[in-house]
Coordinates of C-alpha atoms and ligand atoms in Angstrom, one line a residue:
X30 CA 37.5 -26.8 26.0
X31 CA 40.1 -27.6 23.6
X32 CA 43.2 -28.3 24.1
X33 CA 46.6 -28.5 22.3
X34 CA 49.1 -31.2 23.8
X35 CA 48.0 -30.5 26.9
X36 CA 47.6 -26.6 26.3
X37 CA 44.5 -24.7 25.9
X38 CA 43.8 -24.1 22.3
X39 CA 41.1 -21.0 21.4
X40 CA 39.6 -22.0 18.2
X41 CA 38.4 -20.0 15.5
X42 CA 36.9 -21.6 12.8
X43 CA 34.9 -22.1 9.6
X44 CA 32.2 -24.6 9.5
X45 CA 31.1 -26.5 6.1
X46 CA 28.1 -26.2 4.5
X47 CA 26.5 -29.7 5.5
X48 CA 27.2 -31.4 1.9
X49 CA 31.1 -29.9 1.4
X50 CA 33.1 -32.2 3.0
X51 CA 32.7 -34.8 0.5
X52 CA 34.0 -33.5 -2.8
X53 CA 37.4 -31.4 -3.3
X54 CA 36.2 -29.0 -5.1
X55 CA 33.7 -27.9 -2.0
X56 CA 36.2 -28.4 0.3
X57 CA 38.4 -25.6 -1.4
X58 CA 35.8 -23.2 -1.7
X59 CA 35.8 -23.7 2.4
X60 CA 39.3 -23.7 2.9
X61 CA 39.6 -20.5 0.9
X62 CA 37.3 -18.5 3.1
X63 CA 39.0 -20.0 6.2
X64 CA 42.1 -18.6 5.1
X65 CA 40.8 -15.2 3.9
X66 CA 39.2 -14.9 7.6
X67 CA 42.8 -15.9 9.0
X68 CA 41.3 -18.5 11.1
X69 CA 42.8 -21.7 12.6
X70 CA 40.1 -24.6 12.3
X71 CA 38.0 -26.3 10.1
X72 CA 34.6 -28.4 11.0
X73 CA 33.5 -30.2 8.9
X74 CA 30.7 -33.8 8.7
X75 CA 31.5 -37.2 8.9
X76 CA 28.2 -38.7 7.2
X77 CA 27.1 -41.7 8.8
X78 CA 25.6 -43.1 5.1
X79 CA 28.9 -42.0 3.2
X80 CA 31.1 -43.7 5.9
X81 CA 29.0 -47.0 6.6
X82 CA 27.6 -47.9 3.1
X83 CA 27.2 -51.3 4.2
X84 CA 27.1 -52.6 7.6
X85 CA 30.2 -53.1 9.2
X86 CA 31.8 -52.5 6.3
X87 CA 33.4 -48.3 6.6
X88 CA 35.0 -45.8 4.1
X89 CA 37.1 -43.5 5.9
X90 CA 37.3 -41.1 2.5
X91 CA 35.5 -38.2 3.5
X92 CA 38.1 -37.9 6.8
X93 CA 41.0 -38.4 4.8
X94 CA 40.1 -35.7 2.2
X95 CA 39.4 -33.1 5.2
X96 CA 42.4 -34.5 7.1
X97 CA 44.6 -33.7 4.0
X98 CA 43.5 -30.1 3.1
X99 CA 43.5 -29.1 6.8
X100 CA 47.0 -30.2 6.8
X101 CA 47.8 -28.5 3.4
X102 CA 46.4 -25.2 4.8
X103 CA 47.9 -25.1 8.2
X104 CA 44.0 -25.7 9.6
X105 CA 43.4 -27.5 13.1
X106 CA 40.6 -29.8 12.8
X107 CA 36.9 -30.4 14.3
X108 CA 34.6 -33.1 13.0
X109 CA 30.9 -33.2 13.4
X110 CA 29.7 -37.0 13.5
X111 CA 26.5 -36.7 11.7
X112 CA 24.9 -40.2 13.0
X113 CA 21.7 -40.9 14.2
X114 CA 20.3 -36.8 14.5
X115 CA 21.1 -34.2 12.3
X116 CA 19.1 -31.0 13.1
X117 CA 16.2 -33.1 14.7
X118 CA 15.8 -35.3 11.9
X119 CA 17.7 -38.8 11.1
X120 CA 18.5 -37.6 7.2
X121 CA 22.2 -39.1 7.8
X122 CA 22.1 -42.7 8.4
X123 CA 22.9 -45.3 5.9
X124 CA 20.3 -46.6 3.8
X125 CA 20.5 -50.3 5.9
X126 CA 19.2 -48.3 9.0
X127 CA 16.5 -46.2 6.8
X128 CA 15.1 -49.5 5.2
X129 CA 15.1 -51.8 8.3
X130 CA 12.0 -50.5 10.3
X131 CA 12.0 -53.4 12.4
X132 CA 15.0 -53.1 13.4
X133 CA 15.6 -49.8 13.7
X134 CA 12.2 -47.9 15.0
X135 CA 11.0 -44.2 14.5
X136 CA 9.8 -41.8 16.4
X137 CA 5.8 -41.8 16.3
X138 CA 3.9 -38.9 17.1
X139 CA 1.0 -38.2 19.3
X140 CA -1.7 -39.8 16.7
X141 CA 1.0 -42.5 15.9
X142 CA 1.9 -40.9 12.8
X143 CA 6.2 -41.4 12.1
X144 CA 8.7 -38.6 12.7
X145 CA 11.6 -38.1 10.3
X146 CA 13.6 -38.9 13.5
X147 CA 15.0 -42.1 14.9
X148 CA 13.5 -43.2 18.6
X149 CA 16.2 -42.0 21.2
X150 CA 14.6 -45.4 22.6
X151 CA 16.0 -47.6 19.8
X152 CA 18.6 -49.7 21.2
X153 CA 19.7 -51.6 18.3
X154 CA 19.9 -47.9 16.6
X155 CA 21.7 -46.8 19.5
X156 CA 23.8 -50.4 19.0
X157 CA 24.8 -49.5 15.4
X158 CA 25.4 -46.0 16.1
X159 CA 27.9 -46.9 18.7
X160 CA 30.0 -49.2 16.7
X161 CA 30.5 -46.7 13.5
X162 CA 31.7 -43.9 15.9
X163 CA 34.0 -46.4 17.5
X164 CA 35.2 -47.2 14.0
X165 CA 35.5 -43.9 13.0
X166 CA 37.4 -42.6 16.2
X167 CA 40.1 -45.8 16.2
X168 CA 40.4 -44.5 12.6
X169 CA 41.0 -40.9 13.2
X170 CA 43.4 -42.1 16.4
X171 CA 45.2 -43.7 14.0
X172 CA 45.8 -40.6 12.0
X173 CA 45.8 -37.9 14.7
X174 CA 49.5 -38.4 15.6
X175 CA 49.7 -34.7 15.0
X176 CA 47.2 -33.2 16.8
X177 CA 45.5 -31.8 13.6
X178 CA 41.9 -33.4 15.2
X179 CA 41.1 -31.7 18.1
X180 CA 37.6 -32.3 18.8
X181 CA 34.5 -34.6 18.0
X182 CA 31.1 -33.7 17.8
X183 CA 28.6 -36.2 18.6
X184 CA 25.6 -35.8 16.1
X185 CA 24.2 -32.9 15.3
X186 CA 21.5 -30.5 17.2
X187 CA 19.9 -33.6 18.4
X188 CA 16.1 -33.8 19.1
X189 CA 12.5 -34.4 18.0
X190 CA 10.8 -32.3 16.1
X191 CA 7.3 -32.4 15.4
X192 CA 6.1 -34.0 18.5
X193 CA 7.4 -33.2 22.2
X194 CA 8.1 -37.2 22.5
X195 CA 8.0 -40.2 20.7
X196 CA 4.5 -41.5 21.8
X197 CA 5.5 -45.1 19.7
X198 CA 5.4 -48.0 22.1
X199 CA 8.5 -48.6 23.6
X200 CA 9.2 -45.0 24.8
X201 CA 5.4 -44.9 25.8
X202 CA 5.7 -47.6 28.3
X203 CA 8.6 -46.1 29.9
X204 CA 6.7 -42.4 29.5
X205 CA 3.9 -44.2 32.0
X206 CA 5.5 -46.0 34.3
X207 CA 7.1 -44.5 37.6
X208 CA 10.3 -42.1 37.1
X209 CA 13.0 -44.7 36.9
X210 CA 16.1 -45.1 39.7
X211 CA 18.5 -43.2 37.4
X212 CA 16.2 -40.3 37.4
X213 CA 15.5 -40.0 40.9
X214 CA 19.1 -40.4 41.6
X215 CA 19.4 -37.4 40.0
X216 CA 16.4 -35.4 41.0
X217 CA 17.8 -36.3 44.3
X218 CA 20.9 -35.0 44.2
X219 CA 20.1 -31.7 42.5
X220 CA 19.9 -28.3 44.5
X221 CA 18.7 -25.8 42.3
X222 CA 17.9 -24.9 38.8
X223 CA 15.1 -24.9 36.3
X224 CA 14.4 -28.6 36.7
X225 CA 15.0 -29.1 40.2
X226 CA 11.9 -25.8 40.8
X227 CA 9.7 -27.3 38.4
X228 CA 9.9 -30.3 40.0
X229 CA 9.7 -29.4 43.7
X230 CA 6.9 -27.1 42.7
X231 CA 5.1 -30.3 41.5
X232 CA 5.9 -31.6 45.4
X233 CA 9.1 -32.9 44.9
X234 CA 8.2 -36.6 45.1
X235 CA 10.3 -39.5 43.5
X236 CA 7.8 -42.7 43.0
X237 CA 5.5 -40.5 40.5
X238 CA 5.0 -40.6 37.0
X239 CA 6.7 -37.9 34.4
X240 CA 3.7 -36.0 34.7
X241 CA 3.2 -36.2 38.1
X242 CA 6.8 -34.9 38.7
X243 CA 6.9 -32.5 35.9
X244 CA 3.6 -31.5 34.5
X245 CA 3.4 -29.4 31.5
X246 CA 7.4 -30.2 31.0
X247 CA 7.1 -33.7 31.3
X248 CA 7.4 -34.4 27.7
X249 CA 10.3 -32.6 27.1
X250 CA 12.1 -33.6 30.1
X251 CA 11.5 -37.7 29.6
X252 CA 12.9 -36.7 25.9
X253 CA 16.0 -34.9 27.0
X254 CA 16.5 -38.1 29.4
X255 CA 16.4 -40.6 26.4
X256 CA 18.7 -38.6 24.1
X257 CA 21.1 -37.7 26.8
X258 CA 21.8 -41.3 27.6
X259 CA 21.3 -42.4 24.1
X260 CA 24.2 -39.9 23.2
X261 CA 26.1 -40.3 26.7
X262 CA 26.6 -43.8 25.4
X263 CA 28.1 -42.7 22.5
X264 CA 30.2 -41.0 23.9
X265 CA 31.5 -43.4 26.8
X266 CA 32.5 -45.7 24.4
X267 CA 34.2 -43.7 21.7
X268 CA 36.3 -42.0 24.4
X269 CA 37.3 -45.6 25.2
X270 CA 38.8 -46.0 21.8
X271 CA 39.8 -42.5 21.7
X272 CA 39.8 -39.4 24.6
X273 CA 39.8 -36.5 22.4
X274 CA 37.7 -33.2 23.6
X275 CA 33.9 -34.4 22.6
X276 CA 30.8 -31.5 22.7
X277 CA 26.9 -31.5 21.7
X278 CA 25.7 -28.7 20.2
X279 CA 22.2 -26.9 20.4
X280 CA 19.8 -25.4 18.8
X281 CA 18.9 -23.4 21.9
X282 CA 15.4 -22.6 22.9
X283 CA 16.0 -18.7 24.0
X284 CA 13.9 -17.6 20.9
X285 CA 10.6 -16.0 20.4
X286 CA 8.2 -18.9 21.3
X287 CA 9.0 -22.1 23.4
X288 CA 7.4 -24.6 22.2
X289 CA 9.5 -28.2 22.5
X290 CA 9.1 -30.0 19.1
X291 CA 7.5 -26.8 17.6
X292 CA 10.3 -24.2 18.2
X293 CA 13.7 -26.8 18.5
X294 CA 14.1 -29.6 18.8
X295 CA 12.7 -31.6 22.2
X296 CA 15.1 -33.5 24.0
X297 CA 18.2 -31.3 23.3
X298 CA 19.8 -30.0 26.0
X299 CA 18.5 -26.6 26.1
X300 CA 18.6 -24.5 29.2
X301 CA 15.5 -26.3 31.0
X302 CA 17.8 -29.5 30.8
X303 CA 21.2 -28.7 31.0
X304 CA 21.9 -30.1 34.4
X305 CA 20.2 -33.6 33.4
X306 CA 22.6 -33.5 30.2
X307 CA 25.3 -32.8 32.3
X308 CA 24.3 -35.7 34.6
X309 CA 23.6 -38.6 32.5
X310 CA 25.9 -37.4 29.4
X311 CA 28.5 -37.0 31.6
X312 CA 31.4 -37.9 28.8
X313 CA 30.8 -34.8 26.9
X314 CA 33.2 -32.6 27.9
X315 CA 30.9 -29.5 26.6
X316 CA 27.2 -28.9 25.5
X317 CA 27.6 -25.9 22.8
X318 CA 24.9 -23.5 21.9
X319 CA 24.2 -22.6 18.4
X320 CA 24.3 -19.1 18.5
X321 CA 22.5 -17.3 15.3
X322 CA 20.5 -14.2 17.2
X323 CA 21.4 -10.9 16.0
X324 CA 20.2 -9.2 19.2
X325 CA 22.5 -8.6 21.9
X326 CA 20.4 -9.5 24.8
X327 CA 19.4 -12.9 24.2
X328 CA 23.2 -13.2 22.7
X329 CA 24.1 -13.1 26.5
X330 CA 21.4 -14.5 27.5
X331 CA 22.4 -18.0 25.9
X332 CA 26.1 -17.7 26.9
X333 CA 25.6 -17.1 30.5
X334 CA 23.5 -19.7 30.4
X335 CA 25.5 -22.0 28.6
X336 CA 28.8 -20.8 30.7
X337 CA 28.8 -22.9 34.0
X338 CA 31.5 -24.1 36.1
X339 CA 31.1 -27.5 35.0
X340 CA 30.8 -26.0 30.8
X341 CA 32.7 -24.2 29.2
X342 CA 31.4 -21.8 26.7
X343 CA 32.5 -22.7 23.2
X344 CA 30.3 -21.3 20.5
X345 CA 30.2 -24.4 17.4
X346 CA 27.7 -22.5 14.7
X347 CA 27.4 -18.7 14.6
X348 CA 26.7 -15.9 12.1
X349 CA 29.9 -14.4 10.2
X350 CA 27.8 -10.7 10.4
X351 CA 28.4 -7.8 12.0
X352 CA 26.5 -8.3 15.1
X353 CA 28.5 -11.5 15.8
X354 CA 31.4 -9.6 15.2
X355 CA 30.5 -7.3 18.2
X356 CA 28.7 -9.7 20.3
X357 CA 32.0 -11.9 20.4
X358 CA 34.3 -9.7 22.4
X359 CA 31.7 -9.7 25.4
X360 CA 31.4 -13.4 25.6
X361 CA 35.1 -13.4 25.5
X362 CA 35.1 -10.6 28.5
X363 CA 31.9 -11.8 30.4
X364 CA 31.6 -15.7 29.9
X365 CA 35.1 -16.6 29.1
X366 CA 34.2 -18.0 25.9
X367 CA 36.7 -20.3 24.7
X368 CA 36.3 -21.1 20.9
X369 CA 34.1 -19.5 18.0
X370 CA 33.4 -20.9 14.6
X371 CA 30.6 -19.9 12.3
X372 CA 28.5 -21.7 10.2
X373 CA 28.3 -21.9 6.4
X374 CA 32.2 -20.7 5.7
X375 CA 31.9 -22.1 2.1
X376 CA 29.3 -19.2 1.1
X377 CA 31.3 -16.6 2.7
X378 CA 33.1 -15.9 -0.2
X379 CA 31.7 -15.8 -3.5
X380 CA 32.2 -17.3 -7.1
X381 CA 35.1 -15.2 -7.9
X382 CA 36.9 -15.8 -4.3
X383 CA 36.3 -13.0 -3.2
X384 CA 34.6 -12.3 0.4
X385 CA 31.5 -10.9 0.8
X386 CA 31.0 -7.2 1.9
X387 CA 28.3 -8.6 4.3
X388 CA 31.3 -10.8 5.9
X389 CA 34.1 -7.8 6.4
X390 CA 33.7 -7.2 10.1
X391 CA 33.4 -10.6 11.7
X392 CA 36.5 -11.1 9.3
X393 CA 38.4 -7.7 11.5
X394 CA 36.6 -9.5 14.9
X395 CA 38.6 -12.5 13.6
X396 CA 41.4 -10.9 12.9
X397 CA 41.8 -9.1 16.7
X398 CA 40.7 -12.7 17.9
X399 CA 44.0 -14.4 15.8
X400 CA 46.2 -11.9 17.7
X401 CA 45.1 -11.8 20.6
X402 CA 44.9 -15.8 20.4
X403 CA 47.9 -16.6 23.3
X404 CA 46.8 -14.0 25.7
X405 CA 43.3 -15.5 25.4
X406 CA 44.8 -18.9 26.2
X407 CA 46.8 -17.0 29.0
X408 CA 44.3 -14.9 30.4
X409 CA 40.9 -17.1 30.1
X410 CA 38.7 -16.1 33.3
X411 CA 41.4 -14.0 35.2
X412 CA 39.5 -10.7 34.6
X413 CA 42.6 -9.4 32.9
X414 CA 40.6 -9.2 29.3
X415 CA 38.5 -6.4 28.5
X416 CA 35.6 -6.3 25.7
X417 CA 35.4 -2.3 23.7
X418 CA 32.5 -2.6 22.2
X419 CA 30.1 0.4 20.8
X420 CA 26.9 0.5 21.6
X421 CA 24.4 2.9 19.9
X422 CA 24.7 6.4 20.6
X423 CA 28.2 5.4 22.4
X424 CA 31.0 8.1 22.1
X425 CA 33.3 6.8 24.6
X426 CA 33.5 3.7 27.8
X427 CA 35.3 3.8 31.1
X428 CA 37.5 1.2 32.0
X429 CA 39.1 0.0 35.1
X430 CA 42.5 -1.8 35.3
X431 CA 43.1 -1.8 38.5
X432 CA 46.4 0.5 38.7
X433 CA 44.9 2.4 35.6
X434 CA 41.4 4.3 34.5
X435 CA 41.1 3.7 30.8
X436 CA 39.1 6.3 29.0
X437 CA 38.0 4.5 25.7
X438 CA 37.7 7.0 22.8
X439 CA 35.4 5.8 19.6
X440 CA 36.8 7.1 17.0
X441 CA 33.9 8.0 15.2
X442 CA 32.7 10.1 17.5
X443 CA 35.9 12.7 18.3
X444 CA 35.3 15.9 16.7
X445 CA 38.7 17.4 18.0
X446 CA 40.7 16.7 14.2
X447 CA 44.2 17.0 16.0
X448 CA 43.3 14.5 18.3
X449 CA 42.0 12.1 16.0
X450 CA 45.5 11.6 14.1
X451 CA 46.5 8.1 13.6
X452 CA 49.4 7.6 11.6
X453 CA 50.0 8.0 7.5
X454 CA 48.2 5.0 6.4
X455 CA 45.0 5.4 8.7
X456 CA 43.9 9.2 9.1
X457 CA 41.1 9.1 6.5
X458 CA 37.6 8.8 7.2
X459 CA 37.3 5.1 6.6
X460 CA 39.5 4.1 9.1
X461 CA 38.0 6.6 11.5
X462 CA 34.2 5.8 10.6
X463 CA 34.2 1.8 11.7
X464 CA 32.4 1.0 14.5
X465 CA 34.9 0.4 17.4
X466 CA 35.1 -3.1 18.5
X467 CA 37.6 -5.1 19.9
X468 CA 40.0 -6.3 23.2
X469 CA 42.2 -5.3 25.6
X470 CA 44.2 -7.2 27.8
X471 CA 46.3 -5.5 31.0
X472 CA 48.9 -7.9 32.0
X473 CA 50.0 -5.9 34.8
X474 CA 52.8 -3.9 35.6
X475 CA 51.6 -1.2 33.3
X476 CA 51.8 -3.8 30.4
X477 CA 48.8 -3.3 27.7
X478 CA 47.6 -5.1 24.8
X479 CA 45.0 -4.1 22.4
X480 CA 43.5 -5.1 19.3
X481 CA 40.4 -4.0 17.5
X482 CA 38.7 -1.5 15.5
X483 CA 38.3 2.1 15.4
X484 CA 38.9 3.4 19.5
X485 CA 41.8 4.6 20.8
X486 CA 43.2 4.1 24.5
X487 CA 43.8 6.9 27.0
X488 CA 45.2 5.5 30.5
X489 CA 44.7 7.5 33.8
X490 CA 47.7 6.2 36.6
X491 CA 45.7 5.6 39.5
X492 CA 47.9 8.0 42.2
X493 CA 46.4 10.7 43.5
X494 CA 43.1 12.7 42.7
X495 CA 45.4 16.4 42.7
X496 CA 47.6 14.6 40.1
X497 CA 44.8 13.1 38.1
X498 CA 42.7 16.3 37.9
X499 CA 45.8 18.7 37.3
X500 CA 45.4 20.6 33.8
X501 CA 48.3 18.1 32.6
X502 CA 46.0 15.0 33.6
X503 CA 42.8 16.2 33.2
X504 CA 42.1 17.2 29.8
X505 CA 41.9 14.2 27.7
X506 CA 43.9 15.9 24.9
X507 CA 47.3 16.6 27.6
X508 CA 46.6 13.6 29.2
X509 CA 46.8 11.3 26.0
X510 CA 50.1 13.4 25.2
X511 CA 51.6 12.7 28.7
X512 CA 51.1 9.3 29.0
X513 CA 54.8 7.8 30.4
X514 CA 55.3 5.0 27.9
X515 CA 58.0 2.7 28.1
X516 CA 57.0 1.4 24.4
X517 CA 54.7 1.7 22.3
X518 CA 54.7 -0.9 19.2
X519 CA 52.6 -2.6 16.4
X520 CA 53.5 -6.3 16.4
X521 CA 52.4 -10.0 16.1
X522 CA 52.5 -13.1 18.4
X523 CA 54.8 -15.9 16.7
X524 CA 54.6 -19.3 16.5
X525 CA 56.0 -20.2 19.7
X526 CA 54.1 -17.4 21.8
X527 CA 56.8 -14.8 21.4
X528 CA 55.8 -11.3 20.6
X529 CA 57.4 -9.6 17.6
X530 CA 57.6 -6.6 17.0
X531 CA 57.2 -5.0 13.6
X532 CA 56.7 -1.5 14.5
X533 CA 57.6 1.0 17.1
X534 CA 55.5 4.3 17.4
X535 CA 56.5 7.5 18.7
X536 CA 55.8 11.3 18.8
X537 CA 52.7 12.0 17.1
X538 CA 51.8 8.3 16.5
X539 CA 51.9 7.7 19.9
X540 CA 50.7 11.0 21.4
X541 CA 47.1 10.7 20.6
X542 CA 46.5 7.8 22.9
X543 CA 46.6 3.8 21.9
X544 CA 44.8 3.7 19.0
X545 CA 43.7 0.4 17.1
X546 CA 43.1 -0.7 13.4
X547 CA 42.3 -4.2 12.6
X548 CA 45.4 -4.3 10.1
X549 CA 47.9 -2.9 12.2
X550 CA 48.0 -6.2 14.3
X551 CA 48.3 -6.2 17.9
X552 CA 50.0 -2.8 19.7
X553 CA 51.7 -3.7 22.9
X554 CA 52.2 -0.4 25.5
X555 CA 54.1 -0.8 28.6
X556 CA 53.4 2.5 30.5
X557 CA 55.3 3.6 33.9
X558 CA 53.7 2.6 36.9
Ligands
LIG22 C1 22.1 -25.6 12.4 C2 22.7 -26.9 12.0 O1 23.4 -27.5 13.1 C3 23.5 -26.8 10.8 O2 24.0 -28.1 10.4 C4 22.8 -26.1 9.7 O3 21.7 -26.9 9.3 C5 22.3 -24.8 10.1 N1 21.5 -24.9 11.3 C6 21.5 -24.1 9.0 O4 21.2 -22.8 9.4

């Protein structure tokens, strides 16, 4: 999804708490976890009150402040437009919008009692909205020579919460009438999906009402048609003024209950609606899950839901914990995930500056990510990246590269002590004791790349079954000390894509198999073919 003059970009980054892009001082605290995590971008709010005080009349402060420290730290740049909705709620806007009910109306509930959210039906809302993203993106156009910004959120989780729609007048009357000729153009066109079944399953009929085409989901679905052109809108006409990469994220509705309003926010584009977002948002170049489960099911769950040939899978908000720290490699591996940041980088580290323990393996899963970083670019979707994670109870995982078996060895689980050697610096048990995660990516022609934590490599040349079974093959011990390496080294991508070498190892470094620690860097193998 992003993209770096004209070159994919995978970004790693640090979101802000949602208050520390306006001072400094905040801003440090976040730029000092970035760095310890060794990742490339910052995200960071634009507040809609801060930057509008007064209508028509904008202070570009908070962008400038972000701009500078990104630029100070080496950091790319993503900025969140915090406008109308902010988590299904319309905290952000500027007093003159908060005070002027008239003008701008508010979401009602069922027994006409007012949401804290903005109506996605407000027009003059939608009006003033509009113009202060406009403003906003011919500012940061005008400072972007660079290439420091490279994407735009528009708002923030957007949604209703409290009520599955906004039952106030306006949206009401359009809630009763027939579907309108936008909507059946669509329901017309589509061919499948979650939508399309409901609503064929109601009969499939185009001059009904909402809840005549989709019952129980009606609600939900005439929301996620207001806020989708509501935001659509947006987006159109602030990729007039500027065509950077533009996303939504989500704040998905894979959790334990599923209740629109109740659960998330209704009118986001969750799963049940992705295809209308897609449709009548069609400027947003990605919709984004917000991805904080712990479990690894519904982890994957959300991605390959969120991964589609027309959406890329770029993760915006995310948990810097261990499970994330596993979970990531798959979605790299399985759904060609091509970004990650996670939320609330400020309070990864604490008062002293120092990270916390709680943080230390999404920082390694960073780390493999940073090196890794151009053969991600390179390699996106091609099948040529692997994901080593271990699961419970997992000792070891078969891989196939084609012209190689790989026999993935988890460190923490070899009991043979000769085998387990590593090098001077990494024999002792807590280098052996992580749990292994990371990536590997074949390039063919025998040429490896790994990065991780805790497994080691053992490659099986795909001749011929006498070969591969002989005593000099088949035992896992002979066969990691006859592997036919060209090289074996430690090194680092540079800044122009070149891979440097700082390291070579041999003999007994080398004769174990391929083994992986997140500070060695990246080791590159080229074996015989
Ligand atoms: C998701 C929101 O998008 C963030 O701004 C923040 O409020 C987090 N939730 C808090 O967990």
């Amino acid at each position: 999804m992003f993209d770096r003059g004209g070159k994919k970009f995978f970004s790693i980054g640090g979101q802000v708490n949602n208050s520390s892009s306006q001072s400094e001082e905040c801003l440090e605290r976040a730029v000092q976890a970035i760095t310890k995590f060794e990742m490339n971008t910052i995200a960071a709010p634009i507040c809609w009150y801060q930057t509008e005080p007064e209508e028509g009349v904008f202070d570009f402060g908070q962008i400038d402040l972000v701009l500078r420290k990104a630029r100070e730290n080496g950091l790319k740049v993503v900025f969140l437009w915090f406008g109308t909705w902010k988590n299904g709620a319309s905290h952000y806007v500027p007093g003159w919008v908060k005070e002027d009910k008239k003008r701008f109306i508010w979401a009602q509930n069922a027994v006409g009692a007012p949401t804290r959210s903005l109506s996605p039906v407000g027009m003059e809302t939608k009006a003033a909205d509009k113009k202060a993203v406009e403003k906003v993106l011919s500012y940061i156009k005008s400072q972007n020579g660079d290439g420091t910004v490279i994407a735009f959120q528009v708002e923030n989780e957007p949604g209703l919460l409290g009520t599955p729609r906004d039952y106030g007048q306006e949206s009401d009357t359009v809630f009763r009438a027939h579907l309108p000729e936008d909507m059946r153009e669509f329901l017309q066109r589509l061919e499948e999906g979650e939508i399309f079944s409901l609503w064929k399953g109601a009969g499939g009929g185009v001059d009904v009402s909402w809840k005549e085409a989709f019952g129980l989901y009606a609600e939900e679905i005439f929301s996620a048609y207001c806020f989708a052109k509501y935001i659509g809108d947006i987006a159109a006409a602030g990729k007039k003024v500027y065509d950077i990469p533009m996303y939504v994220n989500v704040w998905v509705r894979e959790t334990g209950n599923r209740i629109p309003g109740i659960d998330y926010p209704s009118g986001g584009a969750t799963s049940l609606v992705l295809d209308l977002w897609k449709y009548f948002a069609a400027h947003i170049d990605c919709i984004c899950p917000d991805i904080y489960f712990s479990d690894r099911d519904t982890y994957q769950t959300v991605c390959s839901l969120y991964q589609r040939q027309d959406n890329p899978l770029y993760i915006p908000e995310s948990h810097a914990d261990d499970q994330n720290a596993l979970h990531l490699f798959e979605a790299v591996e399985r759904y060609g995930l091509t970004g990650i940041h996670c939320f609330a980088i400020d309070s990864a580290i604490d008062n002293e500056g120092n990270l916390r323990a709680e943080c230390e393996q999404f920082r390694h899963a960073v780390k493999t990510l940073s090196s890794m970083r151009p053969l991600l670019e390179k390699y996106q979707g091609s099948g040529r990246i692997y994901a080593v994670v271990q699961q419970e109870c997992m000792d070891s995982m078969f891989l196939d590269f084609g012209d190689f078996w790989g026999r993935v060895y988890f460190l923490n689980s070899i009991t043979d002590e000769a085998y387990i050697h590593l090098d001077n610096c990494h024999d002792d048990a807590a280098h052996v004791q992580v749990r292994g995660k990371g990536l590997i990516v074949y390039a063919g022609n025998g040429e490896f790349y790994l990065a991780g934590d805790g497994f080691k490599l053992v490659l099986i040349k795909k001749d011929n079954m006498e070969y591969i079974t002989s005593s000099l093959r088949g035992f896992k011990y002979l066969n990691a000390r006859n592997q036919e390496y060209k090289i074996v080294e430690e090194g680092r991508f540079d800044e122009e894509g070149e891979f440097v070498s700082n390291k070579v190892r041999c003999g007994d470094e080398s004769d174990m198999g391929l083994w992986v620690y997140h500070d060695v860097g990246l080791v590159h193998a080229v074996v015989e073919l």
